[in-house]
Coordinates of C-alpha atoms in Angstrom, one line a residue:
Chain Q
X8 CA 65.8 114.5 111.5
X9 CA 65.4 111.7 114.0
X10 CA 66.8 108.7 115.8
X11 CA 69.0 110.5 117.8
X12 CA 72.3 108.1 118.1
X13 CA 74.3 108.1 121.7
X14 CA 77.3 109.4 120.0
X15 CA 75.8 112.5 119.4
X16 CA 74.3 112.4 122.4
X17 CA 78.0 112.5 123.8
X18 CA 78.5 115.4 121.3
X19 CA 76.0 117.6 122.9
X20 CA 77.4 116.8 126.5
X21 CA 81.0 117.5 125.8
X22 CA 79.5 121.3 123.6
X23 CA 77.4 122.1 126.7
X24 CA 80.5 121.8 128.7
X25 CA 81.7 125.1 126.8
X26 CA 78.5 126.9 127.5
X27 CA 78.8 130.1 128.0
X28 CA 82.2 129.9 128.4
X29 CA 83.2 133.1 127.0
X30 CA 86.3 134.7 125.1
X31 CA 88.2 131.4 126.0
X32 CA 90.6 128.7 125.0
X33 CA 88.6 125.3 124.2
X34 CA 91.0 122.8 124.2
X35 CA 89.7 119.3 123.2
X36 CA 91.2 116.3 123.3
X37 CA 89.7 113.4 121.4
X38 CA 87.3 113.0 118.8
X39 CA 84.2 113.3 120.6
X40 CA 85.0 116.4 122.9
X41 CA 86.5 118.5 119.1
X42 CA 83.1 118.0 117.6
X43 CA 81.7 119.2 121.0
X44 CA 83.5 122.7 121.2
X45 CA 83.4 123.3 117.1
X46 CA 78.9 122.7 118.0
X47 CA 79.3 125.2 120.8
X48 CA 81.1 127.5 118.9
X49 CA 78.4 127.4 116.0
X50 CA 75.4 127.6 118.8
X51 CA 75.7 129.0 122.0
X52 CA 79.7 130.6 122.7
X53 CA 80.3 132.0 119.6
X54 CA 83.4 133.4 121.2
X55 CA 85.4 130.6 122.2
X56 CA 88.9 130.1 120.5
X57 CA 89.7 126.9 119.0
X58 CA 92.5 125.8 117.5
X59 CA 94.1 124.0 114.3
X60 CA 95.8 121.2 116.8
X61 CA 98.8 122.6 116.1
X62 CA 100.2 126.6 116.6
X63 CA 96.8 128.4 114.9
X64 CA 93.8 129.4 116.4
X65 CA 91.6 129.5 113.5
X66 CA 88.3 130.3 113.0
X67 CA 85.1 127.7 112.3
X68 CA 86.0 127.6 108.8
X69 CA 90.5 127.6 109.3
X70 CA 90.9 130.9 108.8
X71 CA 93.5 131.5 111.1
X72 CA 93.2 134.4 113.7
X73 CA 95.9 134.4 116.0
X74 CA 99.0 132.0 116.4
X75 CA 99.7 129.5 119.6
X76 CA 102.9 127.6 120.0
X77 CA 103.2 126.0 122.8
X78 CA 105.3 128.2 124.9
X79 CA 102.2 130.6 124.3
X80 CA 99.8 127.9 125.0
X81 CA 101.5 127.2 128.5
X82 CA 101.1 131.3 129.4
X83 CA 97.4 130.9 128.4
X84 CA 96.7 128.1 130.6
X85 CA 98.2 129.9 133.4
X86 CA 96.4 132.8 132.7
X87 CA 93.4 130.9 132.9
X88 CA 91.7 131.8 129.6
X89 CA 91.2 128.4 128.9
X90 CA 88.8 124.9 129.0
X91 CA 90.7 122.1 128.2
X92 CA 88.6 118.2 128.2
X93 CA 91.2 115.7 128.4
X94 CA 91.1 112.3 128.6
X95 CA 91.8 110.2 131.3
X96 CA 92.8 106.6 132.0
X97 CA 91.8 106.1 135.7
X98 CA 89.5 108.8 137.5
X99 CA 88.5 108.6 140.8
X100 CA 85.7 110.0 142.6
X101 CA 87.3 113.2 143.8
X102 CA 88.1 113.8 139.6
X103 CA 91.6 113.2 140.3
X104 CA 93.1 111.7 137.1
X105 CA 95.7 109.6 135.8
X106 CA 97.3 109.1 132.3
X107 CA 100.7 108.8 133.5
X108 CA 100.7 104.8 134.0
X109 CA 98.7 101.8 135.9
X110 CA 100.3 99.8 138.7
X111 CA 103.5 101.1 140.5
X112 CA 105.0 104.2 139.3
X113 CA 108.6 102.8 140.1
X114 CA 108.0 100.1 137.8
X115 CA 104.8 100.5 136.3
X116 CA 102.5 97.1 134.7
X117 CA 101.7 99.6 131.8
X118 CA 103.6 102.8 130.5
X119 CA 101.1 105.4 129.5
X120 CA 101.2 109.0 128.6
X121 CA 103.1 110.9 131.1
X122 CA 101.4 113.2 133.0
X123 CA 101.5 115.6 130.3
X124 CA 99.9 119.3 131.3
X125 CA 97.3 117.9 133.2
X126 CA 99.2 119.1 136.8
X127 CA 99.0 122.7 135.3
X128 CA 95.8 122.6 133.7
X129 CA 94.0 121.4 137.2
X130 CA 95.0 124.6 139.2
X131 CA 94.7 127.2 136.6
X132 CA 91.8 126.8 134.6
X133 CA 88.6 124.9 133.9
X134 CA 88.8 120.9 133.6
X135 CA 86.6 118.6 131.8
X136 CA 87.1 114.9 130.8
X137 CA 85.7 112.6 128.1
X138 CA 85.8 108.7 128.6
X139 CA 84.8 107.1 124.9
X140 CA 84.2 103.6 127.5
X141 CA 83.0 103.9 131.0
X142 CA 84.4 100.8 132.8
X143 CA 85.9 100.1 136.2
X144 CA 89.2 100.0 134.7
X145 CA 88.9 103.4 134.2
X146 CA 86.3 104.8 136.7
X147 CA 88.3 103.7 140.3
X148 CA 88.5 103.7 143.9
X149 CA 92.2 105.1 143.8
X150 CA 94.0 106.5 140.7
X151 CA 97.9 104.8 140.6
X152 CA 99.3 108.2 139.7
X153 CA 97.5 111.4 140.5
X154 CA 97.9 113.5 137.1
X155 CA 94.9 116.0 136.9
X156 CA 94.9 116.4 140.6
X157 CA 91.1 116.3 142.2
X158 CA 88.9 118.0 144.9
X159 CA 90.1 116.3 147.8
X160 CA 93.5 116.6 147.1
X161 CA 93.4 120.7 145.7
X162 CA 91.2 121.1 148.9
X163 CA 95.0 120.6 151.0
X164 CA 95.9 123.8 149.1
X165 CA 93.5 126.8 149.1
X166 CA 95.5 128.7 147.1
X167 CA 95.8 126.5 144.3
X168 CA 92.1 125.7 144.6
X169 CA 90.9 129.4 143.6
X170 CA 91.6 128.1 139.8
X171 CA 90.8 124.8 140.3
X172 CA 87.2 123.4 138.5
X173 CA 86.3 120.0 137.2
X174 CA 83.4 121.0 135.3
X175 CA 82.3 117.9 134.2
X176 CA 82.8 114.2 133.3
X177 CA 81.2 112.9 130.0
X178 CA 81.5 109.3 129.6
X179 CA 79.7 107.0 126.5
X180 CA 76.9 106.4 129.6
X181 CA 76.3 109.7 131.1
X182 CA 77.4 113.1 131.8
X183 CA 78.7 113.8 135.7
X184 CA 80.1 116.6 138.0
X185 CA 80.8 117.3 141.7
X186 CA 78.1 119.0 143.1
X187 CA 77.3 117.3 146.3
X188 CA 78.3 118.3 149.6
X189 CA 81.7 116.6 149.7
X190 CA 82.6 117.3 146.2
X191 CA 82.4 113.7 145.1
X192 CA 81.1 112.8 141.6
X193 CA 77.5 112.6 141.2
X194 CA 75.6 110.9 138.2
X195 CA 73.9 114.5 136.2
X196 CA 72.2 112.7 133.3
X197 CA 72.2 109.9 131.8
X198 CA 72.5 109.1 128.0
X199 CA 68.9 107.8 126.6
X200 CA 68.8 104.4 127.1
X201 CA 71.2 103.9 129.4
X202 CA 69.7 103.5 133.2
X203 CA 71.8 103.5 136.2
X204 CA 72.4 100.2 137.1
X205 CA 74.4 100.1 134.2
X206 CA 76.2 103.3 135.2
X207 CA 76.4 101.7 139.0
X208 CA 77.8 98.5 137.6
X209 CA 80.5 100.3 135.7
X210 CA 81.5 102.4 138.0
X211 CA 84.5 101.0 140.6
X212 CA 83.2 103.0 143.4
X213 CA 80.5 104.7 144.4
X214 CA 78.6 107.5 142.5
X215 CA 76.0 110.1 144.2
X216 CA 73.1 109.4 142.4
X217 CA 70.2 112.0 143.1
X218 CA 66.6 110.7 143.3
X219 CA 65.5 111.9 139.7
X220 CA 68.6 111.0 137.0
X221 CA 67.4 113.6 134.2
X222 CA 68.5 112.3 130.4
X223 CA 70.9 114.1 128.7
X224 CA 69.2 116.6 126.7
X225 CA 68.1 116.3 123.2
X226 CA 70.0 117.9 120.7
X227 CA 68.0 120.8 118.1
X228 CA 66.8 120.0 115.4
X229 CA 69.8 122.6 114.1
X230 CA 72.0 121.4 116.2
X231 CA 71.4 117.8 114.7
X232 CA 71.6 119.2 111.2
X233 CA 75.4 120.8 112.0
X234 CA 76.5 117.7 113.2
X235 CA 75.6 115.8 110.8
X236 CA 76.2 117.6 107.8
X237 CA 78.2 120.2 108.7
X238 CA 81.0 119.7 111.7
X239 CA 81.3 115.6 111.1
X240 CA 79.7 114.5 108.1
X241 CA 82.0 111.7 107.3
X242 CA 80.3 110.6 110.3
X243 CA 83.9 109.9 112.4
X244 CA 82.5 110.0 115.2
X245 CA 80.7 106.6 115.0
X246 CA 84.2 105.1 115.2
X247 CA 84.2 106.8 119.1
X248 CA 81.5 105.2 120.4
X249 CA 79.4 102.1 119.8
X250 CA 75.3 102.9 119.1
Chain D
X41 CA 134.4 135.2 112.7
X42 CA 134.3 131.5 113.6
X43 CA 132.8 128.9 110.9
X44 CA 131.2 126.3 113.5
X45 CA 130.3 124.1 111.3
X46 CA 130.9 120.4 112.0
X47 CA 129.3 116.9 111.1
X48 CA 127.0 115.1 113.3
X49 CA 129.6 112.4 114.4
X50 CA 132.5 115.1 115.4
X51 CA 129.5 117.1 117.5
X52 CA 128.7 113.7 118.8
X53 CA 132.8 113.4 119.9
X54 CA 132.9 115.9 122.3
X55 CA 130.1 114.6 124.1
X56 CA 130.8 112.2 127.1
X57 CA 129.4 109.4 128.9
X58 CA 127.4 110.7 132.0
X59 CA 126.5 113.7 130.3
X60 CA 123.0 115.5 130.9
X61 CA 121.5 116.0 127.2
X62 CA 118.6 118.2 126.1
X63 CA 116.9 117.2 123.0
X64 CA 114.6 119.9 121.2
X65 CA 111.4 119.5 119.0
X66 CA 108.4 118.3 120.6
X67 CA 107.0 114.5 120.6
X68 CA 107.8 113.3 117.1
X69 CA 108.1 117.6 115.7
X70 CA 111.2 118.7 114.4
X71 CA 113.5 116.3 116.6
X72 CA 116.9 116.5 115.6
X73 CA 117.4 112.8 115.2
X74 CA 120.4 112.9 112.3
X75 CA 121.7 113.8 115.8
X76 CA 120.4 111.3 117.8
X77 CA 121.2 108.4 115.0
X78 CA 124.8 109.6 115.7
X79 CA 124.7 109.5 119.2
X80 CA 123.6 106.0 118.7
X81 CA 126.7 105.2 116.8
X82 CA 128.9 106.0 119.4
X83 CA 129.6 104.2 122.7
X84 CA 128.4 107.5 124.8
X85 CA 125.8 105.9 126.9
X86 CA 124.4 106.6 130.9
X87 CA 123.0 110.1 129.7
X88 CA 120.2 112.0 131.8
X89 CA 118.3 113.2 128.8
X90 CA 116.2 116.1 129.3
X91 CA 113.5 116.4 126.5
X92 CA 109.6 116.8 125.1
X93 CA 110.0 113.1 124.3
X94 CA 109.5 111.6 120.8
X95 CA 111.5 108.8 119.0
X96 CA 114.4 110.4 120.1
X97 CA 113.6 109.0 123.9
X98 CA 112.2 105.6 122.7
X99 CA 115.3 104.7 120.5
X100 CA 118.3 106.2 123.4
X101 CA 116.1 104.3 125.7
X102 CA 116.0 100.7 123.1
X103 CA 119.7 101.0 122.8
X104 CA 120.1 101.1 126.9
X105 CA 121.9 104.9 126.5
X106 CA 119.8 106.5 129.2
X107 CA 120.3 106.4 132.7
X108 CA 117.9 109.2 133.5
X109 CA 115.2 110.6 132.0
X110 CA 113.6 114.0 132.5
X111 CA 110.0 114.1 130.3
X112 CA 106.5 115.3 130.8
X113 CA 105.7 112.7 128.1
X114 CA 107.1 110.4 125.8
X115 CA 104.9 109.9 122.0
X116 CA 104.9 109.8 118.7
X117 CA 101.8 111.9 118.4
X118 CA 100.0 109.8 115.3
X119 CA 101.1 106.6 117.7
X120 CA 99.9 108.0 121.2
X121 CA 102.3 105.6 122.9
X122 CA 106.3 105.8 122.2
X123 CA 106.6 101.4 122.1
X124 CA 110.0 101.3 123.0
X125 CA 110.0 104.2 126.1
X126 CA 106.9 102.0 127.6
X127 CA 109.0 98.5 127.3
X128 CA 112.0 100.0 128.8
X129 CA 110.2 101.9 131.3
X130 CA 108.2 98.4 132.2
X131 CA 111.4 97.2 132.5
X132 CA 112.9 99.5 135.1
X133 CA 115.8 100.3 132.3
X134 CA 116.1 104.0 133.8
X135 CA 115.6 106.7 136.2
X136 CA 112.7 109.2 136.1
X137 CA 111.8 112.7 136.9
X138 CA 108.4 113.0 135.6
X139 CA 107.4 116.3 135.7
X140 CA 104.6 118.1 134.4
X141 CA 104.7 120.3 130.5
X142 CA 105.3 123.6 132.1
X143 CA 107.4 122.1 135.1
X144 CA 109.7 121.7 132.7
X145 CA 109.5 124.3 130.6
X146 CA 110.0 126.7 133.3
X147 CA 113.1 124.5 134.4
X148 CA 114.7 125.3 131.3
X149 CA 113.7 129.3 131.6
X150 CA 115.3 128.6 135.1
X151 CA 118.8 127.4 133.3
X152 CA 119.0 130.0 130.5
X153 CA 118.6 132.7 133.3
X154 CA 120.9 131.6 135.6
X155 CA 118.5 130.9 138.2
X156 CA 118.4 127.4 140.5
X157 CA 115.0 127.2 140.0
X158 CA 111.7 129.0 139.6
X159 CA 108.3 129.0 141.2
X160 CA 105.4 127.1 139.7
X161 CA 102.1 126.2 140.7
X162 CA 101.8 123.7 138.4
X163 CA 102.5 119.9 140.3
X164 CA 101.1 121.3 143.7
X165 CA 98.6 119.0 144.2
X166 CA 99.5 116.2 142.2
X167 CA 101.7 113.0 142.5
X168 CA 104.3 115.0 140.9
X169 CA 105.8 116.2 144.3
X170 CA 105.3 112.1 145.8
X171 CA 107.4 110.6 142.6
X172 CA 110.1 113.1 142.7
X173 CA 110.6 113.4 146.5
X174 CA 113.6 115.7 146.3
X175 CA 111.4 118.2 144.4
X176 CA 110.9 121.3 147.3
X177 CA 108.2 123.8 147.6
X178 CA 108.8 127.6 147.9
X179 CA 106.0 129.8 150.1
X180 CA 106.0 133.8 148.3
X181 CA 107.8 135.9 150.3
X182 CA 104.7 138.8 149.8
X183 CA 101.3 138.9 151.7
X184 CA 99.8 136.3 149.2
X185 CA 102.1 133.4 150.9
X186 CA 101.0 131.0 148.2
X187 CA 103.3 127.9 148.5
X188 CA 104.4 126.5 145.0
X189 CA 107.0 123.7 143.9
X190 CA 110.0 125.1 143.0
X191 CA 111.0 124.2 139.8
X192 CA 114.7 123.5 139.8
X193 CA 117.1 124.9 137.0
X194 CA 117.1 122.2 134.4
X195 CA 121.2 123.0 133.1
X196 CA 122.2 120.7 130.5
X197 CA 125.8 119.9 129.8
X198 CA 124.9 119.6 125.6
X199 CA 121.6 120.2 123.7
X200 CA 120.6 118.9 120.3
X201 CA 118.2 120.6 118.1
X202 CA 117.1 121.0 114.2
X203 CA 116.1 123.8 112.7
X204 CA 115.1 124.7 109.1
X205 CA 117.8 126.7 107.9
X206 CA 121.4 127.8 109.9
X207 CA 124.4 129.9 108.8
X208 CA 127.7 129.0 110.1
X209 CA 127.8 131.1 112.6
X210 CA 125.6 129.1 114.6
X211 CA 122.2 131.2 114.0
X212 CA 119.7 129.1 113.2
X213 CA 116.1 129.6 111.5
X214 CA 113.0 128.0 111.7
X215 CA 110.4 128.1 109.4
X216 CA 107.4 126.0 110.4
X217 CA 104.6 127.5 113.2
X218 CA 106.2 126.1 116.2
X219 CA 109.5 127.1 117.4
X220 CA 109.1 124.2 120.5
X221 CA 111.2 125.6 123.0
X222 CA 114.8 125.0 121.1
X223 CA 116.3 128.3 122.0
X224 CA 115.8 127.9 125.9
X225 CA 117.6 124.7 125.0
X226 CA 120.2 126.2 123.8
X227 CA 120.6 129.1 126.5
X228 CA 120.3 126.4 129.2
X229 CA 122.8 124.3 127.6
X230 CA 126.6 124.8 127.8
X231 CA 127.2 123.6 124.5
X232 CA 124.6 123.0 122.0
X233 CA 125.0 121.6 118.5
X234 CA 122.2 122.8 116.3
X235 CA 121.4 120.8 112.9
X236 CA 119.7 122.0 109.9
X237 CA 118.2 120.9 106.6
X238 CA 120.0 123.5 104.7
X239 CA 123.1 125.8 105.8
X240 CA 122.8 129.0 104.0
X241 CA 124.5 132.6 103.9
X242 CA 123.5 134.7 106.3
X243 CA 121.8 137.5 104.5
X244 CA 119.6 134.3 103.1
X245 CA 118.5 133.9 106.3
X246 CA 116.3 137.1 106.2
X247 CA 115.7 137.2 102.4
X248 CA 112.5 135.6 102.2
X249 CA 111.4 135.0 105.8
X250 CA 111.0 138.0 109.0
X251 CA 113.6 138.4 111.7
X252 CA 111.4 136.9 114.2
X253 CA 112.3 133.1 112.5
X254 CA 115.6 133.7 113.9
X255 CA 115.1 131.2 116.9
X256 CA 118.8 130.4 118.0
X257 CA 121.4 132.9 118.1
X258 CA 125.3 132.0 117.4
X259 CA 126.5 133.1 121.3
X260 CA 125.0 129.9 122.3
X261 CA 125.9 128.0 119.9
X262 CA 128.6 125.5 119.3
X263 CA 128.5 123.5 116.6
X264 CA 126.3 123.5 113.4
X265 CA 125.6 120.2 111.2
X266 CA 124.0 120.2 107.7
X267 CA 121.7 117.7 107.7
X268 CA 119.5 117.3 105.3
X269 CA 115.9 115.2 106.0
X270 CA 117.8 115.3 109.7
X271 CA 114.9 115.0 111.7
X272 CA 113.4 112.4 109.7
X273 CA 111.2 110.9 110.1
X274 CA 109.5 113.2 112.9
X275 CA 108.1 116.6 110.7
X276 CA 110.0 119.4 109.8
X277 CA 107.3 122.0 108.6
X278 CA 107.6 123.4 106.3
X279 CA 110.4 121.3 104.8
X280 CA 108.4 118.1 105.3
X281 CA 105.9 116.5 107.0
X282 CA 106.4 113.1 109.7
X283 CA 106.9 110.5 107.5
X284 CA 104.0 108.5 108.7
X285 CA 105.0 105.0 107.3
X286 CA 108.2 104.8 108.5
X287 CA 107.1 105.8 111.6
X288 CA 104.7 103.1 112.0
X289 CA 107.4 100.9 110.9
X290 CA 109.7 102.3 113.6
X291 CA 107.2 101.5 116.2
X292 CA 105.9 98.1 114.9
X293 CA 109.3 96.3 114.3
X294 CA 111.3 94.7 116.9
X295 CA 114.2 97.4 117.8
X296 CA 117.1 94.8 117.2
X297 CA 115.9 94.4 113.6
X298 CA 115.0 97.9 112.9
X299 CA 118.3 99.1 114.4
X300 CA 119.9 96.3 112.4
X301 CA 118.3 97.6 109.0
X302 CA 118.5 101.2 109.5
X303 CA 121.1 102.3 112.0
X304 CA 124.1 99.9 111.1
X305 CA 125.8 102.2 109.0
X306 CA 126.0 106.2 108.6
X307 CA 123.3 108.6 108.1
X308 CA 123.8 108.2 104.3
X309 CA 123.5 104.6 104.7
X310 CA 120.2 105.3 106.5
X311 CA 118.8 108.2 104.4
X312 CA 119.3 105.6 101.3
X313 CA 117.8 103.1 103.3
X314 CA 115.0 105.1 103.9
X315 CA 115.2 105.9 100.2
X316 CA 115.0 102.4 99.3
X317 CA 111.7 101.8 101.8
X318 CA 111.2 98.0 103.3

């Protein structure tokens, strides 16, 4: 197997976020991050719980194994027991997020979302978020509605902040997290192919970029193989990202 | 023992302008819409609905009924956005508490038990507490003195929901995975008027299905509807899925003309419309 394509590359980065993650809740939202925690759950957390996207948590193959409305789902998240990767519309570099609505939240220039759980997921359990098309629309100085709230802001309340972790941000460019100093987000790898000028240019403020970038890492030869033939092999995921 | 049973439009008669509404199901899940389509025939309008917002918010919102709105979210799930909750909310067409999923979950708990609110440490942090300024924090009275927002007792003067299967007593059945949070609905409502595909005897209700399907009990309870294909077209597993075409219809037609094909008459006229397709 060969010619590695950067949607898979994306695949890998969104699984690794669940690594060794444990007895947990993965909680994808989107295509890309789904395919992510059903690899790490063939490879390397074998334990994580996934579900049906409805009230099921089911096993790799549907068999279902325990049941999760939603009023069970909200416990669960504030028991911590969980991962979620959501998506987000603006992030800023503190990792707070918005999918609530751009411009003025009195009267807003677009009506999004809603904030949705992301207030609850921030300060009780493990944050990740997947961005199918890093721009500067996105990627901002200042998010218009803080959602998934961030490091600087959690940082005003210690208590809250003992639950609080954005582990990382995986984007169609690269893969970043927050471990600098200030907690600010920080380039961790870039995609193959992608350099970070690109990264810097799409990017609306900026990024700590380390003196060696390492590439995302190459998927196994059996990880490729599950991918492919396996978790997606109508091949949706090329419908996520270009390349 | 009192037979509640009613139809949609006299439940929707003893409902008043100004009213705060809750609305059950979740996004565009088991939404009790036969409900909502009669609500829509009737001149009640400057509601504060309360609700996991579906098609239930985008079409109260389209026909100008809401004068606030209390949401997490407003979708259609298949159709991420709700079209005609984001035109009236560019528009400035109504108040808003937005507050986050288990904000409002737990304001509901707060209402059913009687409480004016209860502490959550969800929204600390967020722009949650800057868009709804009146919101107020509450600091633990132990040696932990965590501050957390303090949710506020969401109590609702009517709620609307559709279940699967009801008796005339006003207990009511689900069947699908999901029982939303309809119940807590109910408890923090003091009336609720609870639909349902099909009204059966009671000792039905337990024939073929356990006693934990029994979602809604008849002490909170006012008034039960038969209505079949009532939350159409949002899902009601296991009775039916969300009729997907319509749905995209509903969301890709302008409201005057989908309200003018669909909503002119009564909910025969729109269940045969439905029937008939475009």
């Amino acid at each position: 197997m060969s010619g590695v394509t950067r949607t898979e590359y994306c695949v890998i980065a969104c699984a690794e976020a669940w690594r060794g993650a444990g007895e947990i809740l993965a909680s994808p939202m989107g295509l890309i991050p789904s395919l992510g925690a059903r690899l790490a759950r063939w490879t390397f957390s074998p334990d994580l719980l996934l579900t049906d996207g409805e009230a099921m948590l089911v096993g790799l193959d549907g068999t279902p194994e325990g049941w999760l409305p939603y009023r069970r789902h909200l416990a669960l998240v504030t028991g911590g027991r969980r991962h979620v990767m959501m998506g987000a519309s603006q992030l800023d570099r503190h990792g707070n997020q918005n999918i609530s609505c751009v411009g003025d939240w009195e009267r807003p220039r677009r009506q999004l979302l809603g904030v949705r759980g992301a207030p609850v997921n921030t300060v009780n359990h493990a944050t990740s978020y997947w961005v199918p098309k890093h721009s500067r629309r996105v990627f901002v100085e200042k998010v218009d509605m803080v959602c998934g709230v961030g490091y600087d802001r959690v940082a005003e309340h210690p208590a809250a902040a003992r639950f609080h972790r954005i582990a990382r941000v995986v984007s169609d460019l690269g893969v970043f997290d927050f471990a600098t100093p200030d907690r600010s987000m920080r380039l961790a790898s870039l995609h193959p192919g992608v350099t970070v000028e690109q990264v810097g240019e799409a990017t609306g403020f900026g990024l700590a970029v380390p003196d060696e970038v390492p590439y995302t890492r190459e998927p196994t030869e059996a990880e490729l193989r599950l991918i492919r033939e396996v978790i997606d092999p109508e091949n949706t995921r090329a419908r996520e990202v270009r390349g | 023992m009192s037979d509640k049973t009613m139809t949609a439009d006299e439940a929707v008669s003893r409902l008043a302008s100004g009213m705060t509404l809750g609305i059950g199901g979740w996004g565009s899940r088991r939404k009790p819409m036969a409900l909502v389509r009669a609500l829509l025939r009737s001149e009640i309008t400057d509601l504060t609905v309360v609700a996991y917002g579906g098609p239930d918010i985008g079409m109260l919102a389209a026909a100008g009924r809401i004068r606030k709105l209390v949401a997490a979210f407003v979708t259609l799930d298949s159709v991420p956005l709700e079209p005609h909750f984001r035109a009236a909310r560019e528009r400035g067409a109504f108040e808003l508490m937005e507050v986050d999923e288990a904000m409002f979950m737990w304001g509901l708990r707060a209402a059913a038990n009687r409480l004016p609110f209860l502490p959550v440490r969800a929204g600390i942090g967020s722009d949650v507490m800057r868009v709804n300024p009146a919101l107020r924090t509450v600091t633990s009275p132990y040696d932990d003195g965590e501050t957390f927002a303090a949710m506020p007792a969401l109590r609702l003067d009517a709620a609307f929901v559709h279940v699967n299967r009801a008796d005339r007593l006003g207990n009511g059945q689900y069947l699908g995975p999901d029982p939303y949070f309809d119940d807590l609905f109910c408890e923090a409502a003091d009336t609720a008027y609870v639909s349902c595909e099909r009204l059966v005897d009671t000792a039905e209700l337990t024939k073929d299905a356990p006693p934990q399907t029994l979602l809604v009990g008849r002490h909170v309870v006012t008034g039960v509807i038969e209505a079949p294909n009532g939350a159409h077209f949002t899902s009601c597993a296991p009775d039916y899925g969300r009729d997907e075409a319509f749905q995209k219809r509903y969301a890709t037609t302008p409201w005057p003309q989908f309200a003018a094909r669909y909503l002119s008459g009564d909910e025969g006229a729109y269940q045969s419309a439905v029937r008939e397709g475009s």
